[in-house]
Amino acid sequence: MEKKLTPQIGLAGIQWMFFILTNTVVVPLTLGQLFHLSSGQIAFTLQLSFLLTGAACIIQALCGHRYAVMDGPSGVWWGFTLSLAASASLGGSSLTAVGGGLAAGFMLSGLMMIVLGSLGFAKVLTKLFNPIVISVSLFLLSAQLMMHFFTGMLGIQENGLMDLPVAALSIGIALFVGIAFLKGRGWISNFALLLGIVFGWIGYAIIFPSSGSSQVLADAPMVLFPWGAPRLDFGIALTSFIVGFINMSNTVTALSAAEKLYGQKTTQNQYRRSFLITGLFTVLSPVFGLLPFGTFASSLGLLESTKILQRSALVIGGSLFLMLGLIPPLGELFSRLPLSVGSAVLFVAYLQMFGTAVRTLQGKVFDSKSIYRLALPILLGVSIMNTPAITFTELPVYIQPLASNGLVVGILVSVFLELMARKSHVQEKLVSPPK
């Protein structure tokens, strides 16, 4: 049962707003620059990102999967889009052609999610994604996010060197959040992330008074399909279906882990509603130059840290985030949140997701052979994450985004190994003599 609204739930909602902001604000900015959009169009895209992400979180919490788990621009799709656009540019392809192919691929992938979800495909995914595959997914997602946030904490400059004052402040913020969470009691522990963002932002503004975003959200022109008019490209469409499948699997991973926190089993109707809502927002996303949506398994880190599971907190956070899109000056203000501050706070928050990955394996026993089913996909995925992107440029352009994505490769390898293990187990039963 949901508790009545209390000051604690209200503060949790503000904390959710900052969590959503730090996870999403960089995406439209980087993609707008990648596709050479005007500053006005980037501003408009950022504003629409606030609106749609806030709406998606509210609808999912109230009518979709009904957990306090956010929906937003998918990290899997982000990596795929960045890699494909960069590879296409190196190969001499037009960014407009690539953008149009991506727009068509996004919409087809969203339709696939809606159709497969309505047909009960979640049953297939939940069978494929057993505790080992879910644990591999969470381990790799933790590693990917921690690498990203660690880089943001260091304030890496164009020359590849860290900004020492920024790095020192970020480490201080991370230590403050960690100590507040571990040693603090009651509200201090529950709202350690919010305190870290507020005090960290104030500290950053005092130490670096001239820093800040110059992004202006007012008077931005509206252009539909800013990356390029939709065009069917077989290679991009095929790869989009594969990435779309991985994105659906992330929903299974997130909801399977969430049900353990909530102490309840996720029903097939919850999966159907979740896929329907995410699919609809995915179909809509390329119209405004946004990434397809996905369910954030990383939300589990926040839930584990705060222990506040009420859906109403996410609804409040989503509503506040939506307001940032409706009120341009507010959106412009909060888009100035320093990347290093957000990265430092989320670095601590996502440590909890590693614990979720470990607990998913609780009760599992591995021997010298079965350990490969866990070690191979995780270590292979991490190895790919640490391999320079240029290494994969010899591969066909549409394979590069998949082959260079350690999370995708690790999950696919894990699913394959579990299928082989299941097949081997069945064969052993068939040849075993009756007792």
Short mmCIF file of C-alpha atoms in Angstrom, two decimals:
data_model
loop_
_atom_site.label_atom_id
_atom_site.label_comp_id
_atom_site.label_asym_id
_atom_site.label_seq_id
_atom_site.Cartn_x
_atom_site.Cartn_y
_atom_site.Cartn_z
CA MET A 1 0.00 0.00 0.00
CA GLU A 2 1.18 3.52 -0.81
CA LYS A 3 1.63 5.77 2.20
CA LYS A 4 0.03 9.19 2.37
CA LEU A 5 2.08 12.10 1.13
CA THR A 6 4.53 13.20 3.80
CA PRO A 7 7.45 15.65 3.91
CA GLN A 8 9.72 12.62 3.53
CA ILE A 9 7.96 11.56 0.30
CA GLY A 10 8.12 15.16 -0.95
CA LEU A 11 11.89 15.32 -0.39
CA ALA A 12 12.24 11.91 -2.02
CA GLY A 13 10.42 13.35 -5.03
CA ILE A 14 12.94 16.21 -5.26
CA GLN A 15 15.72 13.64 -4.99
CA TRP A 16 14.10 11.69 -7.85
CA MET A 17 13.98 14.87 -9.95
CA PHE A 18 17.72 15.36 -9.58
CA PHE A 19 18.33 11.66 -10.23
CA ILE A 20 16.36 11.86 -13.50
CA LEU A 21 18.10 15.12 -14.41
CA THR A 22 21.63 13.81 -13.92
CA ASN A 23 20.81 10.66 -15.91
CA THR A 24 19.28 12.43 -18.90
CA VAL A 25 20.38 16.06 -19.32
CA VAL A 26 23.66 15.25 -21.11
CA VAL A 27 22.00 13.04 -23.76
CA PRO A 28 20.18 15.65 -25.92
CA LEU A 29 23.15 18.02 -25.64
CA THR A 30 25.70 15.50 -26.92
CA LEU A 31 23.44 14.18 -29.68
CA GLY A 32 22.52 17.70 -30.82
CA GLN A 33 26.20 18.55 -31.17
CA LEU A 34 26.89 15.23 -32.89
CA PHE A 35 24.26 15.89 -35.58
CA HIS A 36 25.29 19.57 -35.89
CA LEU A 37 21.92 20.97 -34.81
CA SER A 38 21.49 24.68 -34.18
CA SER A 39 21.65 25.94 -30.61
CA GLY A 40 17.94 26.76 -30.79
CA GLN A 41 17.06 23.24 -31.95
CA ILE A 42 19.24 21.69 -29.22
CA ALA A 43 17.45 23.86 -26.66
CA PHE A 44 14.06 22.76 -27.98
CA THR A 45 15.15 19.10 -27.91
CA LEU A 46 16.34 19.47 -24.32
CA GLN A 47 12.99 21.00 -23.36
CA LEU A 48 11.06 18.14 -25.01
CA SER A 49 13.36 15.65 -23.29
CA PHE A 50 12.29 17.04 -19.89
CA LEU A 51 8.62 16.87 -20.86
CA LEU A 52 8.57 13.35 -22.28
CA THR A 53 10.88 11.80 -19.68
CA GLY A 54 8.82 13.25 -16.84
CA ALA A 55 5.59 12.04 -18.47
CA ALA A 56 7.02 8.55 -19.05
CA CYS A 57 8.04 8.20 -15.39
CA ILE A 58 4.60 9.31 -14.18
CA ILE A 59 2.68 7.00 -16.53
CA GLN A 60 4.87 3.98 -15.76
CA ALA A 61 4.54 4.48 -12.00
CA LEU A 62 0.75 4.91 -12.13
CA CYS A 63 -0.35 2.71 -15.04
CA GLY A 64 2.63 0.74 -16.36
CA HIS A 65 4.89 -1.54 -14.34
CA ARG A 66 3.81 0.34 -11.17
CA TYR A 67 7.24 0.35 -9.54
CA ALA A 68 9.37 3.35 -8.56
CA VAL A 69 11.65 2.67 -11.54
CA MET A 70 12.27 5.46 -14.03
CA ASP A 71 11.94 5.42 -17.82
CA GLY A 72 14.16 7.67 -19.90
CA PRO A 73 16.56 7.88 -22.86
CA SER A 74 18.11 4.42 -23.01
CA GLY A 75 21.84 4.06 -22.38
CA VAL A 76 22.05 1.12 -24.79
CA TRP A 77 20.54 3.25 -27.57
CA TRP A 78 22.82 6.16 -26.65
CA GLY A 79 25.97 4.09 -27.10
CA PHE A 80 24.63 2.59 -30.34
CA THR A 81 23.74 6.01 -31.80
CA LEU A 82 27.05 7.64 -30.87
CA SER A 83 29.04 4.73 -32.27
CA LEU A 84 27.06 4.45 -35.50
CA ALA A 85 27.17 8.19 -36.21
CA ALA A 86 30.92 8.34 -35.53
CA SER A 87 31.61 5.27 -37.70
CA ALA A 88 29.46 6.64 -40.52
CA SER A 89 31.31 9.95 -40.44
CA LEU A 90 34.65 8.16 -40.70
CA GLY A 91 33.28 6.16 -43.62
CA GLY A 92 32.14 9.26 -45.48
CA SER A 93 28.40 8.71 -45.03
CA SER A 94 26.02 11.66 -44.66
CA LEU A 95 24.92 12.38 -41.10
CA THR A 96 21.47 13.28 -42.44
CA ALA A 97 21.19 9.87 -44.12
CA VAL A 98 22.34 8.10 -40.96
CA GLY A 99 19.98 10.20 -38.85
CA GLY A 100 17.06 9.38 -41.14
CA GLY A 101 17.93 5.69 -40.99
CA LEU A 102 18.08 5.86 -37.20
CA ALA A 103 14.70 7.62 -37.05
CA ALA A 104 13.11 4.79 -39.05
CA GLY A 105 14.98 2.17 -37.01
CA PHE A 106 13.83 3.75 -33.73
CA MET A 107 10.18 3.75 -34.78
CA LEU A 108 10.30 0.16 -36.08
CA SER A 109 11.98 -0.94 -32.85
CA GLY A 110 9.27 0.80 -30.82
CA LEU A 111 6.57 -0.95 -32.82
CA MET A 112 8.37 -4.26 -32.29
CA MET A 113 8.34 -3.65 -28.54
CA ILE A 114 4.61 -2.87 -28.57
CA VAL A 115 3.70 -5.92 -30.69
CA LEU A 116 5.96 -8.43 -28.91
CA GLY A 117 4.94 -7.08 -25.51
CA SER A 118 1.24 -7.43 -26.31
CA LEU A 119 1.83 -11.00 -27.52
CA GLY A 120 3.34 -11.97 -24.17
CA PHE A 121 6.98 -12.01 -25.29
CA ALA A 122 7.94 -11.19 -21.70
CA LYS A 123 7.42 -14.90 -20.93
CA VAL A 124 10.18 -15.77 -23.40
CA LEU A 125 12.48 -13.09 -22.07
CA THR A 126 11.97 -14.09 -18.44
CA LYS A 127 12.94 -17.67 -19.38
CA LEU A 128 16.03 -16.48 -21.25
CA PHE A 129 16.99 -14.07 -18.50
CA ASN A 130 17.52 -16.39 -15.57
CA PRO A 131 19.30 -15.15 -12.41
CA ILE A 132 22.75 -15.63 -13.98
CA VAL A 133 21.94 -13.55 -17.07
CA ILE A 134 20.29 -10.88 -14.91
CA SER A 135 23.34 -10.80 -12.66
CA VAL A 136 25.66 -10.48 -15.68
CA SER A 137 23.51 -7.61 -16.99
CA LEU A 138 23.65 -5.79 -13.65
CA PHE A 139 27.40 -6.35 -13.25
CA LEU A 140 28.12 -4.99 -16.73
CA LEU A 141 25.69 -2.09 -16.36
CA SER A 142 27.36 -1.20 -13.05
CA ALA A 143 30.81 -1.29 -14.67
CA GLN A 144 29.69 0.79 -17.66
CA LEU A 145 28.01 3.45 -15.54
CA MET A 146 30.81 3.62 -12.98
CA MET A 147 33.39 4.16 -15.75
CA HIS A 148 31.22 6.95 -17.18
CA PHE A 149 30.69 8.65 -13.82
CA PHE A 150 34.34 8.28 -12.79
CA THR A 151 35.39 10.04 -16.00
CA GLY A 152 32.86 12.81 -15.30
CA MET A 153 34.15 13.21 -11.75
CA LEU A 154 37.69 13.84 -12.97
CA GLY A 155 36.63 16.70 -15.24
CA ILE A 156 38.52 15.30 -18.23
CA GLN A 157 39.62 18.09 -20.58
CA GLU A 158 40.10 18.03 -24.37
CA ASN A 159 43.78 17.11 -23.93
CA GLY A 160 42.77 14.02 -21.96
CA LEU A 161 44.09 15.32 -18.63
CA MET A 162 42.02 15.67 -15.48
CA ASP A 163 41.00 19.02 -14.06
CA LEU A 164 42.63 18.65 -10.62
CA PRO A 165 40.47 21.18 -8.70
CA VAL A 166 37.28 19.70 -10.17
CA ALA A 167 38.48 16.17 -9.41
CA ALA A 168 39.33 17.12 -5.81
CA LEU A 169 35.87 18.64 -5.28
CA SER A 170 34.21 15.58 -6.85
CA ILE A 171 36.09 13.20 -4.55
CA GLY A 172 35.06 15.34 -1.59
CA ILE A 173 31.41 15.20 -2.67
CA ALA A 174 31.58 11.42 -3.13
CA LEU A 175 33.11 10.98 0.33
CA PHE A 176 30.48 13.24 1.87
CA VAL A 177 27.63 11.26 0.26
CA GLY A 178 29.19 7.94 1.28
CA ILE A 179 29.71 8.99 4.89
CA ALA A 180 26.23 10.52 5.12
CA PHE A 181 24.70 7.31 3.80
CA LEU A 182 26.75 4.91 5.95
CA LYS A 183 27.00 6.88 9.17
CA GLY A 184 23.99 9.16 9.00
CA ARG A 185 20.71 8.25 10.64
CA GLY A 186 17.16 8.62 9.47
CA TRP A 187 16.65 11.43 6.99
CA ILE A 188 20.37 12.16 6.62
CA SER A 189 21.01 8.64 5.31
CA ASN A 190 17.84 8.54 3.17
CA PHE A 191 18.60 11.87 1.51
CA ALA A 192 22.39 11.63 1.28
CA LEU A 193 22.21 11.89 -2.52
CA LEU A 194 20.06 15.01 -2.44
CA LEU A 195 22.33 16.63 0.16
CA GLY A 196 25.35 15.77 -1.97
CA ILE A 197 23.86 17.42 -5.05
CA VAL A 198 22.74 20.58 -3.20
CA PHE A 199 25.95 21.14 -1.22
CA GLY A 200 28.10 19.99 -4.12
CA TRP A 201 26.44 22.44 -6.51
CA ILE A 202 26.82 25.28 -4.00
CA GLY A 203 30.48 24.38 -3.47
CA TYR A 204 31.07 24.23 -7.22
CA ALA A 205 29.45 27.64 -7.73
CA ILE A 206 31.66 29.18 -5.00
CA ILE A 207 34.91 27.61 -6.25
CA PHE A 208 34.21 28.02 -9.98
CA PRO A 209 31.93 31.10 -10.18
CA SER A 210 32.46 31.66 -13.93
CA SER A 211 31.49 28.12 -14.93
CA GLY A 212 28.03 27.13 -16.14
CA SER A 213 25.99 26.29 -19.18
CA SER A 214 24.96 29.02 -21.58
CA GLN A 215 22.06 26.95 -22.89
CA VAL A 216 18.90 29.03 -23.43
CA LEU A 217 15.58 27.22 -23.62
CA ALA A 218 13.35 30.13 -24.60
CA ASP A 219 12.22 30.99 -28.14
CA ALA A 220 13.57 27.76 -29.64
CA PRO A 221 12.21 26.83 -33.10
CA MET A 222 10.35 23.56 -33.58
CA VAL A 223 11.68 21.24 -36.29
CA LEU A 224 10.39 17.68 -36.62
CA PHE A 225 12.87 14.87 -37.34
CA PRO A 226 15.88 17.18 -36.83
CA TRP A 227 18.38 14.35 -37.50
CA GLY A 228 16.91 13.70 -40.95
CA ALA A 229 13.66 12.52 -42.56
CA PRO A 230 12.93 8.83 -41.84
CA ARG A 231 14.37 6.50 -44.48
CA LEU A 232 14.52 2.73 -44.45
CA ASP A 233 18.09 1.47 -44.32
CA PHE A 234 18.25 -2.31 -44.07
CA GLY A 235 21.54 -2.39 -42.15
CA ILE A 236 20.46 0.19 -39.57
CA ALA A 237 17.00 -1.38 -39.27
CA LEU A 238 18.42 -4.87 -38.64
CA THR A 239 20.86 -3.58 -36.04
CA SER A 240 18.08 -1.52 -34.44
CA PHE A 241 15.99 -4.66 -33.95
CA ILE A 242 18.90 -6.32 -32.13
CA VAL A 243 19.47 -3.27 -29.92
CA GLY A 244 15.71 -3.06 -29.37
CA PHE A 245 15.73 -6.65 -28.16
CA ILE A 246 18.53 -5.83 -25.70
CA ASN A 247 16.54 -2.79 -24.56
CA MET A 248 13.53 -5.03 -23.88
CA SER A 249 15.77 -7.35 -21.92
CA ASN A 250 16.84 -4.41 -19.74
CA THR A 251 13.19 -3.99 -18.77
CA VAL A 252 13.10 -7.63 -17.67
CA THR A 253 16.35 -7.15 -15.74
CA ALA A 254 15.05 -4.01 -13.99
CA LEU A 255 11.63 -5.39 -13.09
CA SER A 256 13.00 -8.79 -12.02
CA ALA A 257 15.38 -7.05 -9.62
CA ALA A 258 12.69 -4.59 -8.46
CA GLU A 259 10.28 -7.36 -7.54
CA LYS A 260 12.79 -8.62 -4.97
CA LEU A 261 12.87 -5.20 -3.31
CA TYR A 262 9.08 -4.97 -3.32
CA GLY A 263 8.56 -8.59 -2.27
CA GLN A 264 6.10 -9.31 -5.05
CA LYS A 265 6.07 -11.10 -8.39
CA THR A 266 5.88 -8.99 -11.54
CA THR A 267 2.83 -10.11 -13.53
CA GLN A 268 2.62 -10.53 -17.29
CA ASN A 269 0.15 -7.64 -17.41
CA GLN A 270 2.74 -5.39 -15.79
CA TYR A 271 5.27 -6.39 -18.44
CA ARG A 272 2.71 -5.78 -21.22
CA ARG A 273 1.84 -2.32 -19.93
CA SER A 274 5.48 -1.43 -19.42
CA PHE A 275 6.45 -2.50 -22.96
CA LEU A 276 3.44 -0.67 -24.41
CA ILE A 277 4.30 2.64 -22.71
CA THR A 278 8.03 2.41 -23.44
CA GLY A 279 7.28 1.40 -27.03
CA LEU A 280 4.94 4.35 -27.59
CA PHE A 281 7.50 6.83 -26.27
CA THR A 282 10.18 5.14 -28.41
CA VAL A 283 8.05 5.59 -31.56
CA LEU A 284 7.56 9.25 -30.64
CA SER A 285 11.20 9.98 -29.75
CA PRO A 286 12.79 10.42 -33.24
CA VAL A 287 10.11 12.94 -34.20
CA PHE A 288 11.82 15.39 -31.79
CA GLY A 289 15.40 14.14 -32.14
CA LEU A 290 15.38 12.11 -28.93
CA LEU A 291 16.70 8.67 -28.09
CA PRO A 292 14.35 5.69 -27.67
CA PHE A 293 13.19 5.16 -24.12
CA GLY A 294 14.09 2.35 -21.80
CA THR A 295 13.50 1.19 -18.23
CA PHE A 296 16.45 2.14 -16.04
CA ALA A 297 17.79 -0.78 -14.05
CA SER A 298 20.07 1.83 -12.49
CA SER A 299 17.02 3.08 -10.52
CA LEU A 300 17.67 0.14 -8.22
CA GLY A 301 20.78 1.90 -6.94
CA LEU A 302 18.66 4.81 -5.73
CA LEU A 303 16.02 2.53 -4.20
CA GLU A 304 18.68 0.49 -2.41
CA SER A 305 20.31 3.65 -1.08
CA THR A 306 17.21 5.47 0.15
CA LYS A 307 14.92 2.52 1.04
CA ILE A 308 12.01 4.73 -0.08
CA LEU A 309 10.00 2.50 -2.42
CA GLN A 310 6.79 4.53 -2.71
CA ARG A 311 5.69 5.16 -6.30
CA SER A 312 4.36 8.55 -5.26
CA ALA A 313 7.95 9.77 -4.82
CA LEU A 314 8.72 8.97 -8.46
CA VAL A 315 5.44 10.59 -9.55
CA ILE A 316 6.44 13.79 -7.72
CA GLY A 317 9.93 13.66 -9.20
CA GLY A 318 8.57 13.04 -12.70
CA SER A 319 6.09 15.91 -12.31
CA LEU A 320 8.82 18.30 -11.19
CA PHE A 321 11.01 17.21 -14.10
CA LEU A 322 8.11 17.71 -16.50
CA MET A 323 7.71 21.24 -15.14
CA LEU A 324 11.30 22.00 -16.13
CA GLY A 325 10.20 21.49 -19.72
CA LEU A 326 7.04 23.57 -19.31
CA ILE A 327 8.87 26.48 -17.65
CA PRO A 328 11.95 27.27 -19.81
CA PRO A 329 13.79 29.43 -17.22
CA LEU A 330 13.63 26.57 -14.69
CA GLY A 331 14.85 24.09 -17.28
CA GLU A 332 17.68 26.43 -18.20
CA LEU A 333 18.66 26.79 -14.54
CA PHE A 334 18.72 23.08 -13.72
CA SER A 335 20.48 22.20 -16.98
CA ARG A 336 23.44 24.08 -15.47
CA LEU A 337 24.00 21.33 -12.88
CA PRO A 338 27.75 20.61 -13.19
CA LEU A 339 28.48 17.23 -14.74
CA SER A 340 31.19 16.52 -12.16
CA VAL A 341 28.77 17.06 -9.25
CA GLY A 342 26.11 14.76 -10.69
CA SER A 343 28.74 12.15 -11.58
CA ALA A 344 30.20 12.15 -8.06
CA VAL A 345 26.80 11.62 -6.44
CA LEU A 346 25.70 8.91 -8.88
CA PHE A 347 29.07 7.16 -8.53
CA VAL A 348 28.16 6.48 -4.89
CA ALA A 349 24.49 5.71 -5.61
CA TYR A 350 25.25 3.03 -8.19
CA LEU A 351 27.54 1.11 -5.86
CA GLN A 352 24.31 -0.39 -4.54
CA MET A 353 23.53 -1.88 -7.95
CA PHE A 354 26.65 -4.02 -7.67
CA GLY A 355 25.16 -5.45 -4.47
CA THR A 356 21.92 -6.22 -6.30
CA ALA A 357 23.92 -8.15 -8.90
CA VAL A 358 25.61 -10.18 -6.16
CA ARG A 359 22.35 -10.91 -4.34
CA THR A 360 20.77 -12.14 -7.56
CA LEU A 361 23.23 -15.05 -7.44
CA GLN A 362 22.38 -15.91 -3.84
CA GLY A 363 22.15 -19.68 -3.47
CA LYS A 364 24.01 -20.42 -6.72
CA VAL A 365 26.98 -22.78 -6.48
CA PHE A 366 29.69 -22.68 -9.16
CA ASP A 367 32.34 -25.29 -9.87
CA SER A 368 35.46 -25.10 -12.05
CA LYS A 369 33.34 -25.52 -15.18
CA SER A 370 30.12 -23.66 -14.47
CA ILE A 371 32.01 -20.51 -13.35
CA TYR A 372 32.71 -19.83 -17.03
CA ARG A 373 29.01 -19.01 -17.48
CA LEU A 374 29.50 -16.04 -15.18
CA ALA A 375 33.14 -15.08 -15.73
CA LEU A 376 33.27 -15.18 -19.54
CA PRO A 377 30.45 -12.70 -20.33
CA ILE A 378 31.40 -10.31 -17.51
CA LEU A 379 35.14 -10.21 -18.20
CA LEU A 380 34.62 -10.16 -21.98
CA GLY A 381 32.17 -7.27 -21.64
CA VAL A 382 34.51 -5.29 -19.36
CA SER A 383 37.43 -5.98 -21.73
CA ILE A 384 35.46 -4.56 -24.66
CA MET A 385 34.48 -1.51 -22.59
CA ASN A 386 38.17 -0.79 -22.07
CA THR A 387 39.11 -1.30 -25.72
CA PRO A 388 39.43 1.88 -27.87
CA ALA A 389 36.56 2.31 -30.34
CA ILE A 390 39.03 2.67 -33.21
CA THR A 391 39.93 -1.02 -32.76
CA PHE A 392 36.58 -2.04 -34.26
CA THR A 393 36.69 0.21 -37.34
CA GLU A 394 37.85 -2.69 -39.53
CA LEU A 395 34.46 -4.36 -39.02
CA PRO A 396 31.42 -3.57 -41.24
CA VAL A 397 29.95 -0.23 -40.19
CA TYR A 398 26.65 -1.67 -38.91
CA ILE A 399 28.35 -4.33 -36.82
CA GLN A 400 30.69 -1.87 -35.11
CA PRO A 401 28.11 -0.41 -32.66
CA LEU A 402 27.24 -3.91 -31.45
CA ALA A 403 30.74 -5.40 -31.39
CA SER A 404 32.17 -2.38 -29.56
CA ASN A 405 29.43 -2.37 -26.89
CA GLY A 406 30.61 -4.50 -23.99
CA LEU A 407 27.18 -4.52 -22.33
CA VAL A 408 25.43 -5.86 -25.44
CA VAL A 409 28.11 -8.45 -26.22
CA GLY A 410 28.25 -9.65 -22.61
CA ILE A 411 24.46 -10.09 -22.40
CA LEU A 412 24.29 -11.94 -25.73
CA VAL A 413 27.15 -14.26 -24.73
CA SER A 414 25.51 -14.91 -21.35
CA VAL A 415 22.17 -15.81 -22.99
CA PHE A 416 23.97 -18.13 -25.43
CA LEU A 417 25.90 -19.88 -22.64
CA GLU A 418 22.74 -20.38 -20.57
CA LEU A 419 20.94 -21.88 -23.59
CA MET A 420 23.86 -24.25 -24.14
CA ALA A 421 23.92 -25.19 -20.46
CA ARG A 422 20.19 -25.84 -20.51
CA LYS A 423 20.49 -27.99 -23.64
CA SER A 424 23.37 -29.95 -22.11
CA HIS A 425 21.37 -30.51 -18.93
CA VAL A 426 18.42 -31.88 -20.92
CA GLN A 427 20.67 -34.21 -22.89
CA GLU A 428 22.28 -35.51 -19.69
CA LYS A 429 18.82 -36.34 -18.34
CA LEU A 430 17.93 -38.20 -21.54
CA VAL A 431 21.05 -40.40 -21.50
CA SER A 432 21.11 -41.01 -17.77
CA PRO A 433 19.99 -44.56 -16.86
CA PRO A 434 16.84 -44.78 -14.73
CA LYS A 435 17.45 -45.28 -11.04
#
